[in-house]
Amino acid sequence: MSVITENRYLSVVEAKQTIARHQTAAPVQLIPLAKEFGLEVYRVPNWPNDLSGMIRKDSEAGGPSGFAIYVNASHAPVRRRFTIAHEIAHFVLHRDKIGDGIVDDALYRSGLSSRQEAEANRLAADILMPWHLINDAMRNGYNTIDGLAKLFDVSRSAMSIRLG
């Protein structure tokens, strides 16, 4: 396991290989994945409910990459998991645009383009609910949205969208 440092950029291919190493069983463990990317993750109490999370360059609180993810502590665990995956996706896909921070509201919108937010949402879904694990789960009897959502520790809505 190598940690990403502030001066090292991964290609998207390398990043996806890193993600795949963490997708051996459901639910995918996000904190070890974030740590491998050199990211620190913090739960923040007392944030407004419409603020889900953010990623920002943080020389003091950031990990070896120099970036930290902050997530709203008052949100449900499944929502926090999606937020963390979404912010990891921004790190992988839009690292050069993060600067002082990308703040995502409850609808995972930021100052970035809707295309970039859609990219981050797609990669977050790919991180949390990889098709190979969904297919394995379905072969093992998880045939309902509720059952799959519980297994993958995601919201029913996220699983429903993933399954189409």
Short mmCIF file of C-alpha atoms in Angstrom, two decimals:
data_model
loop_
_atom_site.label_atom_id
_atom_site.label_comp_id
_atom_site.label_asym_id
_atom_site.label_seq_id
_atom_site.Cartn_x
_atom_site.Cartn_y
_atom_site.Cartn_z
CA MET A 1 0.00 0.00 0.00
CA SER A 2 1.44 3.35 -0.98
CA VAL A 3 0.12 6.63 0.31
CA ILE A 4 -0.32 9.48 -2.14
CA THR A 5 1.78 12.50 -1.22
CA GLU A 6 1.05 16.12 -1.99
CA ASN A 7 3.50 16.18 -4.88
CA ARG A 8 2.41 12.92 -6.51
CA TYR A 9 -0.56 12.82 -8.85
CA LEU A 10 -2.12 9.51 -9.82
CA SER A 11 -3.49 8.86 -13.24
CA VAL A 12 -7.17 7.93 -13.29
CA VAL A 13 -6.11 4.38 -14.20
CA GLU A 14 -3.82 4.17 -11.13
CA ALA A 15 -6.58 5.63 -8.96
CA LYS A 16 -9.10 3.07 -10.20
CA GLN A 17 -6.58 0.29 -9.47
CA THR A 18 -6.25 1.65 -5.93
CA ILE A 19 -10.04 1.71 -5.56
CA ALA A 20 -10.33 -1.86 -6.89
CA ARG A 21 -7.95 -3.12 -4.17
CA HIS A 22 -10.52 -1.94 -1.62
CA GLN A 23 -13.51 -3.55 -3.34
CA THR A 24 -13.08 -7.12 -2.15
CA ALA A 25 -16.25 -7.30 -0.03
CA ALA A 26 -19.37 -5.29 0.72
CA PRO A 27 -19.58 -2.81 2.26
CA VAL A 28 -16.49 -1.14 0.78
CA GLN A 29 -14.44 0.36 3.61
CA LEU A 30 -13.94 4.04 2.79
CA ILE A 31 -11.60 5.23 5.53
CA PRO A 32 -8.80 2.81 4.54
CA LEU A 33 -9.34 3.86 0.91
CA ALA A 34 -9.14 7.55 1.82
CA LYS A 35 -5.98 6.89 3.83
CA GLU A 36 -4.37 5.12 0.88
CA PHE A 37 -5.05 8.24 -1.16
CA GLY A 38 -3.36 10.23 1.61
CA LEU A 39 -6.63 11.86 2.70
CA GLU A 40 -7.77 12.48 6.26
CA VAL A 41 -11.50 12.28 6.98
CA TYR A 42 -13.21 14.29 9.73
CA ARG A 43 -16.81 14.32 10.97
CA VAL A 44 -17.90 17.87 11.71
CA PRO A 45 -20.63 18.52 14.30
CA ASN A 46 -22.99 21.49 14.14
CA TRP A 47 -22.96 21.99 10.38
CA PRO A 48 -26.18 23.15 8.71
CA ASN A 49 -28.24 20.18 7.50
CA ASP A 50 -27.98 21.32 3.86
CA LEU A 51 -24.16 21.01 3.94
CA SER A 52 -23.05 17.42 3.29
CA GLY A 53 -19.32 17.69 3.05
CA MET A 54 -16.24 19.16 1.49
CA ILE A 55 -12.72 18.40 0.41
CA ARG A 56 -10.03 21.01 0.66
CA LYS A 57 -6.33 21.52 0.65
CA ASP A 58 -5.33 21.65 4.32
CA SER A 59 -1.65 21.72 5.22
CA GLU A 60 -2.36 21.17 8.93
CA ALA A 61 -5.26 18.69 8.98
CA GLY A 62 -4.76 17.07 5.59
CA GLY A 63 -3.10 13.73 5.21
CA PRO A 64 0.10 13.07 3.25
CA SER A 65 -1.71 14.20 0.09
CA GLY A 66 -2.25 17.62 1.69
CA PHE A 67 -6.05 17.27 1.44
CA ALA A 68 -8.78 16.59 3.99
CA ILE A 69 -12.40 15.52 3.68
CA TYR A 70 -14.97 16.96 6.09
CA VAL A 71 -18.39 15.35 6.45
CA ASN A 72 -21.53 16.43 8.31
CA ALA A 73 -21.63 14.37 11.54
CA SER A 74 -25.39 14.82 11.90
CA HIS A 75 -26.20 13.05 8.63
CA ALA A 76 -27.16 9.38 8.54
CA PRO A 77 -24.25 6.94 8.19
CA VAL A 78 -25.28 5.96 4.64
CA ARG A 79 -25.31 9.60 3.62
CA ARG A 80 -21.90 10.21 5.22
CA ARG A 81 -20.55 7.19 3.30
CA PHE A 82 -21.81 8.58 -0.02
CA THR A 83 -20.37 12.00 0.84
CA ILE A 84 -16.96 10.53 1.62
CA ALA A 85 -17.00 8.52 -1.63
CA HIS A 86 -18.11 11.65 -3.53
CA GLU A 87 -15.24 13.70 -2.08
CA ILE A 88 -12.73 10.90 -2.84
CA ALA A 89 -14.08 11.04 -6.40
CA HIS A 90 -13.40 14.79 -6.55
CA PHE A 91 -9.84 14.09 -5.38
CA VAL A 92 -9.35 11.47 -8.10
CA LEU A 93 -11.05 13.37 -10.93
CA HIS A 94 -10.80 17.08 -10.11
CA ARG A 95 -7.82 17.44 -7.78
CA ASP A 96 -6.48 20.43 -9.72
CA LYS A 97 -9.76 22.31 -9.10
CA ILE A 98 -10.02 21.74 -5.34
CA GLY A 99 -7.82 24.60 -4.10
CA ASP A 100 -9.34 26.04 -0.93
CA GLY A 101 -12.18 23.59 -1.12
CA ILE A 102 -15.08 22.04 -2.95
CA VAL A 103 -18.15 22.30 -0.75
CA ASP A 104 -21.05 20.03 -1.59
CA ASP A 105 -24.60 20.71 -0.46
CA ALA A 106 -27.25 18.11 0.29
CA LEU A 107 -27.75 17.51 -3.42
CA TYR A 108 -23.99 17.10 -3.99
CA ARG A 109 -23.74 20.38 -5.82
CA SER A 110 -20.77 22.69 -5.61
CA GLY A 111 -19.31 25.53 -7.60
CA LEU A 112 -18.09 23.01 -10.15
CA SER A 113 -19.92 22.33 -13.38
CA SER A 114 -22.87 19.96 -13.33
CA ARG A 115 -20.76 17.65 -15.54
CA GLN A 116 -18.03 17.49 -12.89
CA GLU A 117 -20.57 16.86 -10.13
CA ALA A 118 -22.16 14.10 -12.21
CA GLU A 119 -18.69 12.56 -12.73
CA ALA A 120 -18.08 12.62 -8.97
CA ASN A 121 -21.48 11.06 -8.28
CA ARG A 122 -20.84 8.30 -10.85
CA LEU A 123 -17.43 7.47 -9.40
CA ALA A 124 -18.85 7.55 -5.85
CA ALA A 125 -21.45 4.98 -6.91
CA ASP A 126 -18.74 2.90 -8.59
CA ILE A 127 -16.67 3.02 -5.38
CA LEU A 128 -19.52 2.08 -3.04
CA MET A 129 -21.44 -0.33 -5.26
CA PRO A 130 -19.08 -2.01 -7.73
CA TRP A 131 -20.90 -4.18 -10.21
CA HIS A 132 -18.83 -7.28 -9.50
CA LEU A 133 -19.88 -7.19 -5.82
CA ILE A 134 -23.52 -6.45 -6.70
CA ASN A 135 -23.56 -9.38 -9.11
CA ASP A 136 -21.97 -11.66 -6.47
CA ALA A 137 -24.54 -10.54 -3.90
CA MET A 138 -27.41 -11.20 -6.29
CA ARG A 139 -26.07 -14.69 -7.04
CA ASN A 140 -26.04 -15.23 -3.26
CA GLY A 141 -29.69 -14.35 -2.79
CA TYR A 142 -29.69 -10.58 -2.30
CA ASN A 143 -32.45 -9.84 -4.76
CA THR A 144 -34.17 -6.77 -3.33
CA ILE A 145 -33.15 -3.14 -3.32
CA ASP A 146 -33.54 -3.07 0.47
CA GLY A 147 -31.36 -6.15 0.96
CA LEU A 148 -28.64 -4.87 -1.35
CA ALA A 149 -28.73 -1.38 0.19
CA LYS A 150 -28.27 -2.86 3.65
CA LEU A 151 -25.43 -5.14 2.51
CA PHE A 152 -23.58 -2.27 0.79
CA ASP A 153 -24.39 0.22 3.58
CA VAL A 154 -25.91 2.71 1.18
CA SER A 155 -29.32 4.35 0.99
CA ARG A 156 -32.19 2.62 -0.71
CA SER A 157 -32.28 5.55 -3.13
CA ALA A 158 -28.60 5.16 -4.05
CA MET A 159 -29.03 1.43 -4.69
CA SER A 160 -32.19 2.00 -6.68
CA ILE A 161 -30.40 4.53 -8.91
CA ARG A 162 -27.43 2.18 -9.27
CA LEU A 163 -29.65 -0.68 -10.41
CA GLY A 164 -31.49 1.59 -12.84
#
